[in-house]
Amino acid sequence: MSSTIYYKGTLKDDSGVEELFAAIRLQLKAVNCRIVEEEDSLYVEFLEGMSEPLLFHFKNRRIAGFCKWNNPENTAEYFRIFDLFIAVKPFFKSLRVDDDEGAWHEYIIRSKPCKIHLRELAGPAETALLQRDFNGANYDFSSLMLPGMRFLPYANSVYCVIARDFLKVLRADSVQSVDKARVLELANKIRVEDDGPFTPENFTFKFPYMLLLVWIGYCLTYLDKGRVYTLSDGVRGLRTNKLAAQFGILSVFLNIHSGIVNSKHAEMKRFADDYIQANPQSSELSEHAREEFSRIVNDYIVKNEIDVDSSEPVFIPLAGEFKEACELILANENVAVDSTPEDAKRSLDVLVSILDYLGFRYVGPEAPGEEPDRDGEASDIIAALYAAENKENAGPMAAYMKNLFPYLGVKSPELKALSKEFLKKKKKESTIDWGFVRKCYGLPEREFQYLALLYLDAVKKLLTPDDMAALEELTVTKSWWDTVDTIDALVGDVCLRYPGVKEKVIARWIESDNIWLKRISIDFQLRYGEKTDTAVLSRAILANLGTKEFFVNKAIGWSLREYSKTDKAWVRQFVDAHKDALSPLSVKEAGKYL
């Protein structure tokens, strides 16, 4: 097996052949090679490795050539030559390099700074991942897949998180009780393939993709738009990033080769390679492992008439690192990839870091119910609101909110009157109906978000620290001051009853890039009075000094204004100490009662 690299280019007008050859000699100084130089050509013969000679021959200041390798899996040889091409690139108007093994693309991706940054698990939903069941035997989905196919995770913890969440979304107690029709229904709602829907006929072939799509759809939010399953692919970037998450996570974490190469996918793989222990402890490859691997691949290719050169997704790894990792895992089937809690945490940190890079955030599984609509399938209260639609009111109400959301035109007094009996009944329940809340947030009209928050306010005594992840999700979903300030009061109530939330959650919100989380971290204590934790208030304000965000500066002013009703001296001293850094808006609001 061999590989060929082609290269061609034209020298810049101010570049000379002699200067170029001098740069080549300098670059190859540490390489064991023989250089033969003539007037318009330079010949490089490598004295180590399997690559054939490299020839730079110029005609009319243009170059075209090729170099062949007999051992394409030795990337060190590729990269040695690519280093040379990068060094001489400034001499050319353009220098194009093509290869038939994809090594040049990999080299370029690896040489660029990585945009993904490792971050630790944060928030209740993510930190709860470490309390999961990491016994992979409990999640053996082989009965739902094509015979011979299997999940081969780099990190057992990542696979178990996805598999367990999948069962929760399906409301299934075990793998055996999974409803295939329900899997098809949910996966088709959020699929990104262009080759038709998931069907009973392609179920076993497509199941790995469906599993991950359902997990992405019902366990992740995208930007500040809400859970993925509630969004259309028309949301900017969502379709592309769903594909990147789907193929990238499958390749990186489940060791299934997607067959798709793009910069996001390559960067995710490179990032994960740096942080995840990809293989079991042993590097011994047994004959049994090779035979088993060969049987699986051949069986898969024959049954599905797979073209191994096709750009279509290929589920079983066929070459390179994927093949090597597969053989190692098969050779050591009883060796867990995650050997310690630290390894599990590291793998999950990488998972949430990759999701962040793509704009997703893990918020935990939601088991979807029936979708609400206007045709009678919605709950009585939702139907009642639709029946109360007032188009004359709707326009001005939407305009007041900058036309960010559509309105039914149901004003606050009427909304409260319509929902009075409903809320009275809901207050008698012993648990919070988050399904109802998310159902309201999934509807487009703004009154339904108001209804959800009226409900949460009615049952706020049921809120605990475990609900902070859900409150955070609401804060960053369809965000504007009208809903955020109501959530603000709910967060304040939780923090007053559970002070530990301030350090575990509020401290993170203070440093968040999201302005609405910042706003709540600053003024969640508006109603505290003498119970105000001035250390937290001061920390939140100081961390956000210098911002130009109106809603953050307004929150700073409001929090100081409200606390001045309790302790004028503290507020006056704080404002005097930081007057130069506080915005004029914050100073104005803070001084209202001073």
Coordinates of C-alpha atoms in Angstrom, one line a residue:
M1 CA 0.0 0.0 0.0
S2 CA 1.3 3.4 -0.9
S3 CA 0.3 7.1 -0.8
T4 CA 1.2 10.0 -3.1
I5 CA 1.4 13.7 -2.4
Y6 CA 1.1 16.2 -5.3
Y7 CA 2.3 19.8 -5.0
K8 CA 2.4 22.8 -7.3
G9 CA 2.9 26.5 -7.1
T10 CA 4.2 29.8 -8.5
L11 CA 7.0 31.8 -6.9
K12 CA 6.3 35.4 -5.9
D13 CA 7.8 38.1 -8.0
D14 CA 10.2 39.1 -5.3
S15 CA 11.2 35.5 -4.4
G16 CA 14.3 34.0 -6.0
V17 CA 15.0 30.3 -6.6
E18 CA 18.3 30.6 -4.7
E19 CA 16.7 32.0 -1.7
L20 CA 14.1 29.3 -1.8
F21 CA 16.7 26.5 -2.0
A22 CA 18.6 28.1 0.9
A23 CA 15.4 27.9 3.0
I24 CA 14.9 24.2 2.0
R25 CA 18.5 23.3 3.1
L26 CA 18.0 25.1 6.4
Q27 CA 14.7 23.3 7.1
L28 CA 16.2 19.9 6.2
K29 CA 19.4 20.4 8.3
A30 CA 18.3 18.1 11.0
V31 CA 16.9 15.4 8.6
N32 CA 19.0 12.5 7.4
C33 CA 19.0 13.1 3.7
R34 CA 21.1 13.8 0.6
I35 CA 20.5 17.1 -1.3
V36 CA 21.5 17.5 -5.0
E37 CA 21.1 21.1 -6.2
E38 CA 21.2 22.3 -9.9
E39 CA 20.4 25.6 -11.5
D40 CA 16.6 25.3 -11.5
S41 CA 16.1 22.2 -9.4
L42 CA 16.7 20.7 -6.0
Y43 CA 16.6 16.9 -5.3
V44 CA 16.1 15.5 -1.8
E45 CA 16.8 11.8 -1.2
F46 CA 15.7 10.6 2.3
L47 CA 18.2 8.2 3.8
E48 CA 15.7 6.9 6.4
G49 CA 12.1 5.9 6.2
M50 CA 10.0 4.7 3.3
S51 CA 9.4 7.8 1.2
E52 CA 10.7 8.3 -2.3
P53 CA 12.8 11.4 -3.2
L54 CA 11.3 14.9 -3.2
L55 CA 12.0 17.0 -6.3
F56 CA 11.7 20.8 -6.7
H57 CA 12.1 21.6 -10.4
F58 CA 11.2 25.1 -11.6
K59 CA 10.1 26.0 -15.1
N60 CA 9.2 29.7 -15.7
R61 CA 9.2 30.1 -11.9
R62 CA 6.5 27.4 -11.6
I63 CA 6.8 24.1 -9.8
A64 CA 4.9 20.8 -10.0
G65 CA 5.9 17.5 -8.5
F66 CA 5.0 14.5 -6.4
C67 CA 6.4 12.3 -3.7
K68 CA 5.3 8.7 -2.9
W69 CA 5.3 6.8 0.4
N70 CA 5.2 3.1 0.7
N71 CA 4.1 3.2 4.3
P72 CA 1.2 5.7 4.6
E73 CA 0.5 4.9 8.2
N74 CA 3.8 6.5 9.3
T75 CA 2.5 10.0 9.8
A76 CA 5.9 11.1 11.1
E77 CA 7.3 10.9 7.5
Y78 CA 4.3 12.8 6.1
F79 CA 4.7 15.6 8.7
R80 CA 8.4 15.9 8.1
I81 CA 7.7 16.9 4.5
F82 CA 4.7 19.0 5.4
D83 CA 6.9 21.0 7.8
L84 CA 9.1 21.7 4.8
F85 CA 6.1 22.9 2.7
I86 CA 5.0 25.2 5.5
A87 CA 8.5 26.7 5.7
V88 CA 8.7 27.5 2.0
K89 CA 5.1 28.6 1.5
P90 CA 6.0 32.3 2.0
F91 CA 8.1 32.2 -1.2
F92 CA 5.1 31.3 -3.3
K93 CA 2.1 33.2 -4.6
S94 CA 0.2 30.0 -3.9
L95 CA 1.4 26.6 -3.0
R96 CA -1.1 23.8 -3.3
V97 CA -0.7 20.4 -1.7
D98 CA -3.0 17.4 -2.3
D99 CA -2.7 13.9 -1.0
D100 CA -4.8 10.7 -1.4
E101 CA -4.7 9.7 2.3
G102 CA -5.9 12.9 4.0
A103 CA -2.7 13.4 5.9
W104 CA -2.3 17.0 4.7
H105 CA -5.7 18.0 6.0
E106 CA -4.9 16.3 9.3
Y107 CA -1.6 18.1 9.4
I108 CA -3.2 21.5 8.8
I109 CA -5.9 20.9 11.5
R110 CA -3.3 19.8 14.0
S111 CA -1.0 22.8 13.3
K112 CA -3.8 25.3 14.0
P113 CA -4.6 26.5 17.6
C114 CA -7.4 24.4 19.1
K115 CA -10.5 26.4 19.6
I116 CA -11.9 24.0 22.2
H117 CA -10.9 24.7 25.8
L118 CA -11.2 22.1 28.5
R119 CA -13.6 23.1 31.2
E120 CA -14.8 21.2 34.3
L121 CA -18.3 20.0 34.9
A122 CA -20.5 22.9 36.1
G123 CA -24.0 23.2 37.4
P124 CA -26.2 20.6 39.0
A125 CA -27.1 18.7 35.8
E126 CA -23.5 18.2 34.7
T127 CA -22.0 17.5 38.2
A128 CA -24.7 14.9 38.7
L129 CA -23.2 12.9 35.8
L130 CA -20.5 11.6 38.1
Q131 CA -23.2 9.9 40.2
R132 CA -24.4 7.8 37.2
D133 CA -24.3 4.1 36.8
F134 CA -21.2 3.4 34.8
N135 CA -21.8 -0.4 34.4
G136 CA -21.7 -0.8 30.6
A137 CA -23.2 -4.3 30.9
N138 CA -26.5 -2.6 31.8
Y139 CA -26.6 -0.8 28.5
D140 CA -25.9 -3.5 25.9
F141 CA -27.9 -2.4 22.9
S142 CA -26.5 -5.1 20.6
S143 CA -30.0 -6.6 20.2
L144 CA -31.2 -3.5 18.5
M145 CA -28.3 -3.3 16.0
L146 CA -27.1 -5.2 13.0
P147 CA -25.5 -8.5 14.0
G148 CA -21.8 -8.0 14.6
M149 CA -22.1 -4.3 15.3
R150 CA -21.3 -3.0 18.7
F151 CA -20.5 0.2 20.6
L152 CA -16.8 0.4 21.4
P153 CA -16.4 3.4 23.6
Y154 CA -13.1 5.2 24.2
A155 CA -14.6 6.2 27.6
N156 CA -17.1 3.9 29.3
S157 CA -18.5 6.8 31.4
V158 CA -19.5 8.8 28.3
Y159 CA -21.2 5.8 26.7
C160 CA -23.1 5.0 30.0
V161 CA -24.3 8.6 30.4
I162 CA -25.7 8.7 26.8
A163 CA -27.2 5.2 27.1
R164 CA -28.9 5.8 30.5
D165 CA -30.3 9.2 29.4
F166 CA -31.6 7.5 26.2
L167 CA -33.6 5.0 28.3
K168 CA -35.0 7.9 30.5
V169 CA -36.1 9.8 27.5
L170 CA -37.8 6.7 26.2
R171 CA -39.3 6.0 29.7
A172 CA -37.8 2.5 29.4
D173 CA -36.7 0.5 32.4
S174 CA -34.2 -1.6 30.5
V175 CA -32.8 -2.1 27.0
Q176 CA -35.3 -5.0 26.5
S177 CA -38.3 -2.7 27.0
V178 CA -37.3 0.0 24.5
D179 CA -40.2 0.8 22.1
K180 CA -38.7 0.8 18.6
A181 CA -41.6 2.8 17.2
R182 CA -41.0 5.5 19.8
V183 CA -37.3 5.6 19.0
L184 CA -38.2 6.1 15.3
E185 CA -40.7 8.8 16.1
L186 CA -38.3 10.8 18.3
A187 CA -35.3 10.4 16.1
N188 CA -37.2 11.5 13.0
K189 CA -38.2 14.8 14.7
I190 CA -34.6 15.9 15.1
R191 CA -32.9 14.0 12.3
V192 CA -30.4 15.8 10.1
E193 CA -29.9 13.3 7.3
D194 CA -30.9 14.2 3.8
D195 CA -31.4 10.6 2.6
G196 CA -34.9 10.1 4.0
P197 CA -36.4 9.2 7.3
F198 CA -35.5 6.5 9.8
T199 CA -37.7 3.5 9.1
P200 CA -38.3 0.0 10.6
E201 CA -36.3 -1.3 7.6
N202 CA -33.2 0.6 8.4
F203 CA -33.6 0.6 12.2
T204 CA -30.8 -1.9 13.0
F205 CA -28.4 -0.2 10.5
K206 CA -29.2 3.4 11.8
F207 CA -29.7 2.7 15.5
P208 CA -26.3 4.2 16.7
Y209 CA -27.2 7.4 15.0
M210 CA -30.7 7.4 16.4
L211 CA -29.5 6.9 19.9
L212 CA -27.2 9.8 19.8
L213 CA -29.7 12.1 18.0
V214 CA -32.3 11.4 20.6
W215 CA -29.7 12.2 23.3
I216 CA -28.8 15.5 21.6
G217 CA -32.4 16.4 21.1
Y218 CA -33.8 15.7 24.5
C219 CA -30.8 16.2 26.8
L220 CA -29.1 19.3 25.4
T221 CA -29.9 23.0 24.9
Y222 CA -28.6 25.0 21.9
L223 CA -27.3 28.6 22.7
D224 CA -30.1 30.4 24.4
K225 CA -32.8 29.0 22.2
G226 CA -34.0 26.0 24.3
R227 CA -33.8 22.3 24.1
V228 CA -32.8 21.0 20.7
Y229 CA -35.9 19.0 20.0
T230 CA -38.0 22.2 20.3
L231 CA -36.0 24.0 17.6
S232 CA -36.1 23.8 13.8
D233 CA -33.0 23.4 11.7
G234 CA -33.6 26.9 10.5
V235 CA -31.9 28.2 13.7
R236 CA -28.6 29.6 12.6
G237 CA -25.8 27.0 12.8
L238 CA -28.0 24.3 14.5
R239 CA -28.1 21.8 11.6
T240 CA -24.4 22.0 11.0
N241 CA -23.6 21.7 14.7
K242 CA -26.0 18.8 15.2
L243 CA -24.1 17.0 12.4
A244 CA -20.8 17.8 14.0
A245 CA -22.0 16.6 17.4
Q246 CA -23.6 13.5 16.0
F247 CA -20.6 12.3 13.9
G248 CA -17.9 13.8 16.1
I249 CA -19.1 12.3 19.4
L250 CA -19.7 9.0 17.7
S251 CA -16.2 8.9 16.3
V252 CA -14.4 10.3 19.3
F253 CA -16.3 8.5 22.1
L254 CA -17.8 5.5 20.6
N255 CA -15.0 4.6 18.2
I256 CA -17.3 4.6 15.2
H257 CA -15.9 6.1 12.1
S258 CA -18.3 8.7 10.6
G259 CA -16.7 8.8 7.1
I260 CA -17.1 12.6 7.2
V261 CA -14.1 14.8 7.6
N262 CA -14.5 18.5 8.4
S263 CA -12.6 21.0 10.5
K264 CA -15.0 20.8 13.5
H265 CA -14.9 17.0 13.5
A266 CA -11.2 16.8 13.2
E267 CA -10.7 19.4 15.9
M268 CA -13.0 17.5 18.3
K269 CA -11.1 14.3 17.7
R270 CA -7.7 16.0 18.2
F271 CA -9.0 17.6 21.4
A272 CA -10.3 14.4 22.8
D273 CA -7.0 12.6 21.9
D274 CA -5.2 15.0 24.1
Y275 CA -7.4 14.4 27.1
I276 CA -8.8 10.9 26.9
Q277 CA -7.0 7.6 27.5
A278 CA -8.2 6.0 24.3
N279 CA -7.2 2.4 24.9
P280 CA -7.3 -0.2 27.6
Q281 CA -4.2 -0.8 29.7
S282 CA -2.7 -3.6 27.6
S283 CA -1.1 -3.1 24.2
E284 CA -1.0 -6.8 23.4
L285 CA -2.9 -7.7 20.2
S286 CA -4.1 -11.3 20.2
E287 CA -4.9 -13.4 17.2
H288 CA -8.4 -13.8 18.5
A289 CA -8.8 -10.0 18.5
R290 CA -7.7 -9.8 14.9
E291 CA -9.9 -12.6 13.8
E292 CA -12.9 -11.1 15.6
F293 CA -12.3 -7.7 14.2
S294 CA -12.0 -9.1 10.7
R295 CA -15.2 -11.0 11.0
I296 CA -17.2 -8.0 12.2
V297 CA -15.9 -5.8 9.4
N298 CA -16.3 -8.3 6.6
D299 CA -19.8 -9.3 7.8
Y300 CA -20.8 -5.6 8.0
I301 CA -19.4 -4.8 4.5
V302 CA -20.9 -7.8 2.8
K303 CA -24.4 -7.5 4.4
N304 CA -24.7 -3.8 3.6
E305 CA -22.8 -3.7 0.3
I306 CA -20.6 -0.9 1.7
D307 CA -18.3 0.9 -0.6
V308 CA -15.3 1.5 1.6
D309 CA -14.3 4.5 -0.5
S310 CA -17.7 6.2 -0.2
S311 CA -18.2 9.4 1.7
E312 CA -21.3 8.0 3.2
P313 CA -21.2 7.1 7.0
V314 CA -19.4 3.9 7.8
F315 CA -20.1 2.6 11.2
I316 CA -17.3 0.1 11.7
P317 CA -13.7 1.5 11.9
L318 CA -11.7 0.3 8.9
A319 CA -8.2 1.7 9.2
G320 CA -5.7 3.7 11.2
E321 CA -6.3 4.7 14.8
F322 CA -9.9 3.4 14.8
K323 CA -8.8 0.0 13.7
E324 CA -6.0 -0.1 16.3
A325 CA -8.3 1.0 19.1
C326 CA -10.9 -1.5 18.1
E327 CA -8.4 -4.4 18.1
L328 CA -7.1 -3.4 21.5
I329 CA -10.6 -3.3 23.0
L330 CA -11.6 -6.6 21.4
A331 CA -8.4 -8.1 22.8
N332 CA -9.2 -7.0 26.3
E333 CA -13.0 -7.2 26.5
N334 CA -13.0 -7.4 30.3
V335 CA -10.8 -4.4 30.8
A336 CA -12.8 -1.2 31.6
V337 CA -11.5 1.9 29.9
D338 CA -12.4 4.1 32.9
S339 CA -10.4 2.7 35.8
T340 CA -10.9 5.5 38.4
P341 CA -13.4 8.2 39.2
E342 CA -10.8 10.7 38.0
D343 CA -10.8 9.0 34.6
A344 CA -14.6 9.2 34.4
K345 CA -14.5 12.9 35.3
R346 CA -11.9 13.6 32.7
S347 CA -13.9 12.0 30.0
L348 CA -17.1 13.8 31.0
D349 CA -15.2 17.1 31.2
V350 CA -14.1 16.5 27.6
L351 CA -17.7 15.7 26.6
V352 CA -19.2 19.0 28.0
S353 CA -16.2 20.9 26.5
I354 CA -17.0 19.6 23.1
L355 CA -20.7 20.4 23.5
D356 CA -19.8 24.0 24.6
Y357 CA -17.6 24.4 21.5
L358 CA -20.6 23.5 19.3
G359 CA -23.0 25.7 21.3
F360 CA -24.7 22.9 23.2
R361 CA -25.1 22.5 27.0
Y362 CA -26.1 19.4 28.9
V363 CA -29.2 19.9 31.0
G364 CA -30.3 16.3 31.6
P365 CA -32.9 14.1 30.0
E366 CA -36.5 15.1 29.3
A367 CA -39.1 12.5 28.6
P368 CA -41.3 14.1 26.0
G369 CA -45.0 13.9 26.1
E370 CA -47.6 14.7 23.5
E371 CA -46.9 17.9 21.6
P372 CA -49.4 20.6 22.4
D373 CA -51.4 22.2 19.6
R374 CA -54.6 24.3 19.0
D375 CA -56.7 21.3 17.9
G376 CA -57.7 20.0 21.3
E377 CA -54.7 18.0 22.2
A378 CA -53.3 20.8 24.4
S379 CA -54.3 21.0 28.1
D380 CA -57.4 22.9 29.0
I381 CA -55.5 26.0 30.2
I382 CA -53.5 26.2 26.9
A383 CA -56.7 25.8 24.9
A384 CA -58.3 28.5 27.0
L385 CA -55.5 31.0 26.3
Y386 CA -55.7 30.4 22.6
A387 CA -59.5 30.9 22.8
A388 CA -58.8 34.3 24.5
E389 CA -56.6 35.6 21.7
N390 CA -57.0 39.3 21.1
K391 CA -55.2 40.5 17.9
E392 CA -55.8 44.2 18.7
N393 CA -53.7 43.8 21.9
A394 CA -51.2 41.4 20.4
G395 CA -49.5 44.0 18.2
P396 CA -48.8 46.6 20.8
M397 CA -47.7 44.0 23.4
A398 CA -45.2 42.5 20.9
A399 CA -44.0 46.0 20.0
Y400 CA -43.4 46.8 23.7
M401 CA -41.1 43.8 23.9
K402 CA -39.2 44.9 20.7
N403 CA -41.1 42.3 18.6
L404 CA -38.9 39.6 20.0
F405 CA -41.8 37.3 20.6
P406 CA -45.3 36.8 19.1
Y407 CA -48.2 37.5 21.5
L408 CA -51.8 36.3 21.7
G409 CA -52.8 39.6 23.2
V410 CA -53.9 38.3 26.6
K411 CA -53.0 40.9 29.1
S412 CA -51.7 40.1 32.6
P413 CA -54.9 40.5 34.6
E414 CA -56.8 38.3 32.2
L415 CA -54.0 35.7 32.2
K416 CA -54.1 35.5 35.9
A417 CA -57.9 35.2 35.9
L418 CA -57.9 32.5 33.3
S419 CA -55.2 30.5 35.1
K420 CA -56.5 31.0 38.7
E421 CA -58.4 27.6 39.0
F422 CA -55.7 25.8 37.2
L423 CA -53.0 27.1 39.5
K424 CA -55.1 26.4 42.5
K425 CA -55.2 22.7 41.6
K426 CA -51.5 22.5 40.7
K427 CA -50.5 23.9 44.1
K428 CA -51.9 20.8 45.7
E429 CA -49.4 18.6 43.9
S430 CA -46.4 17.4 45.8
T431 CA -43.9 17.6 42.9
I432 CA -43.1 20.2 40.3
D433 CA -44.5 19.5 36.8
W434 CA -41.4 20.5 34.7
G435 CA -43.1 18.8 31.7
F436 CA -45.8 21.5 31.8
V437 CA -43.2 24.2 32.2
R438 CA -41.2 23.1 29.2
K439 CA -44.4 22.5 27.2
C440 CA -45.2 26.2 27.7
Y441 CA -41.7 27.3 26.8
G442 CA -41.9 25.3 23.6
L443 CA -44.9 27.2 22.4
P444 CA -44.2 30.4 20.5
E445 CA -46.6 32.9 22.1
R446 CA -45.1 34.8 25.0
E447 CA -48.1 34.4 27.3
F448 CA -47.3 30.7 27.6
Q449 CA -43.9 31.6 29.2
Y450 CA -45.7 33.9 31.5
L451 CA -48.1 31.1 32.4
A452 CA -45.1 28.7 33.1
L453 CA -43.6 31.3 35.5
L454 CA -47.0 32.0 37.2
Y455 CA -47.1 28.2 37.9
L456 CA -43.5 28.1 39.2
D457 CA -44.2 31.1 41.5
A458 CA -47.3 29.3 42.8
V459 CA -45.3 26.2 43.7
K460 CA -42.0 27.9 44.5
K461 CA -41.8 26.3 48.0
L462 CA -41.2 23.0 46.2
L463 CA -38.1 24.3 44.4
T464 CA -34.8 22.8 45.7
P465 CA -31.1 23.0 44.6
D466 CA -31.8 20.1 42.3
D467 CA -34.1 22.5 40.3
M468 CA -31.4 25.1 39.7
A469 CA -30.4 23.4 36.4
A470 CA -33.9 23.8 35.1
L471 CA -34.1 27.4 36.3
E472 CA -30.8 28.1 34.4
E473 CA -32.3 26.5 31.3
L474 CA -35.3 28.8 31.5
T475 CA -33.1 31.8 32.1
V476 CA -31.1 31.3 28.9
T477 CA -34.2 30.3 26.8
K478 CA -36.2 33.0 25.0
S479 CA -34.5 35.4 27.3
W480 CA -35.7 39.0 28.0
W481 CA -36.1 41.1 31.1
D482 CA -39.8 40.2 31.5
T483 CA -39.2 36.5 32.1
V484 CA -35.7 36.7 33.6
D485 CA -36.8 39.1 36.4
T486 CA -39.5 36.6 37.5
I487 CA -37.0 33.8 37.5
D488 CA -34.7 36.1 39.5
A489 CA -37.2 36.1 42.3
L490 CA -37.5 32.3 42.2
V491 CA -33.8 31.9 42.4
G492 CA -33.7 34.3 45.3
D493 CA -36.2 32.2 47.1
V494 CA -34.2 29.0 46.6
C495 CA -31.0 30.7 47.7
L496 CA -32.6 32.0 50.9
R497 CA -33.8 28.5 51.9
Y498 CA -30.6 26.8 50.6
P499 CA -27.6 29.1 51.1
G500 CA -25.2 26.6 49.7
V501 CA -26.6 27.3 46.2
K502 CA -24.8 30.7 46.3
E503 CA -21.4 29.1 46.1
K504 CA -22.3 26.1 44.0
V505 CA -24.4 28.0 41.3
I506 CA -24.5 31.7 41.8
A507 CA -20.7 32.0 41.9
R508 CA -20.6 30.4 38.4
W509 CA -23.3 32.6 37.1
I510 CA -21.3 35.7 38.2
E511 CA -18.5 34.7 35.8
S512 CA -20.9 33.5 33.0
D513 CA -20.8 35.0 29.5
N514 CA -24.6 35.1 29.5
I515 CA -25.9 38.5 30.5
W516 CA -29.1 37.2 31.9
L517 CA -27.3 34.8 34.3
K518 CA -25.0 37.7 35.3
R519 CA -28.1 39.9 35.9
I520 CA -29.7 37.3 38.2
S521 CA -26.4 36.7 40.1
I522 CA -26.4 40.5 40.9
D523 CA -29.9 41.1 41.9
F524 CA -31.4 37.8 43.1
Q525 CA -31.2 39.3 46.6
L526 CA -33.4 42.3 45.8
R527 CA -36.0 41.2 48.4
Y528 CA -33.6 40.1 51.1
G529 CA -33.3 43.3 53.1
E530 CA -31.3 42.6 56.2
K531 CA -30.6 39.0 55.0
T532 CA -28.6 40.3 52.1
D533 CA -25.2 38.6 51.8
T534 CA -23.1 41.7 51.0
A535 CA -20.0 39.6 50.3
V536 CA -21.9 37.9 47.4
L537 CA -23.4 41.2 46.2
S538 CA -20.1 42.9 46.2
R539 CA -18.4 40.0 44.4
A540 CA -21.1 40.0 41.7
I541 CA -20.9 43.7 41.1
L542 CA -17.1 43.9 41.1
A543 CA -16.8 41.0 38.7
N544 CA -19.0 42.9 36.2
L545 CA -17.6 46.5 36.5
G546 CA -16.7 48.0 33.1
T547 CA -19.4 46.2 31.2
K548 CA -21.4 48.1 28.6
E549 CA -24.4 45.8 28.9
F550 CA -27.4 47.9 29.8
F551 CA -29.2 45.1 31.6
V552 CA -26.2 44.2 33.7
N553 CA -25.5 47.9 34.7
K554 CA -29.2 48.3 35.5
A555 CA -29.1 45.3 37.7
I556 CA -26.1 46.7 39.6
G557 CA -28.0 49.9 40.2
W558 CA -31.2 48.2 41.3
S559 CA -29.4 45.9 43.7
L560 CA -27.6 48.8 45.4
R561 CA -30.8 51.0 45.4
E562 CA -32.8 48.2 47.1
Y563 CA -30.2 47.5 49.7
S564 CA -29.8 51.2 50.5
K565 CA -33.3 50.9 52.0
T566 CA -31.7 48.6 54.6
D567 CA -28.1 50.0 54.9
K568 CA -27.5 53.4 53.4
A569 CA -24.0 53.7 54.8
W570 CA -22.8 50.4 53.2
V571 CA -24.2 51.4 49.8
R572 CA -22.8 55.0 50.0
Q573 CA -19.4 53.6 51.0
F574 CA -19.4 51.1 48.2
V575 CA -20.5 53.6 45.5
D576 CA -17.8 56.1 46.7
A577 CA -15.1 53.4 46.6
H578 CA -16.0 52.3 43.0
K579 CA -17.6 55.4 41.6
D580 CA -15.0 55.7 38.8
A581 CA -15.6 52.1 37.7
L582 CA -19.4 52.0 38.0
S583 CA -21.4 53.1 35.0
P584 CA -23.4 56.4 35.2
L585 CA -26.6 54.3 35.0
S586 CA -25.6 52.2 38.0
V587 CA -24.6 55.3 40.0
K588 CA -27.9 57.0 39.2
E589 CA -30.0 54.0 40.2
A590 CA -27.9 53.4 43.4
G591 CA -28.3 56.9 44.6
K592 CA -32.1 57.2 44.4
Y593 CA -32.6 56.8 48.2
L594 CA -29.3 58.1 49.4

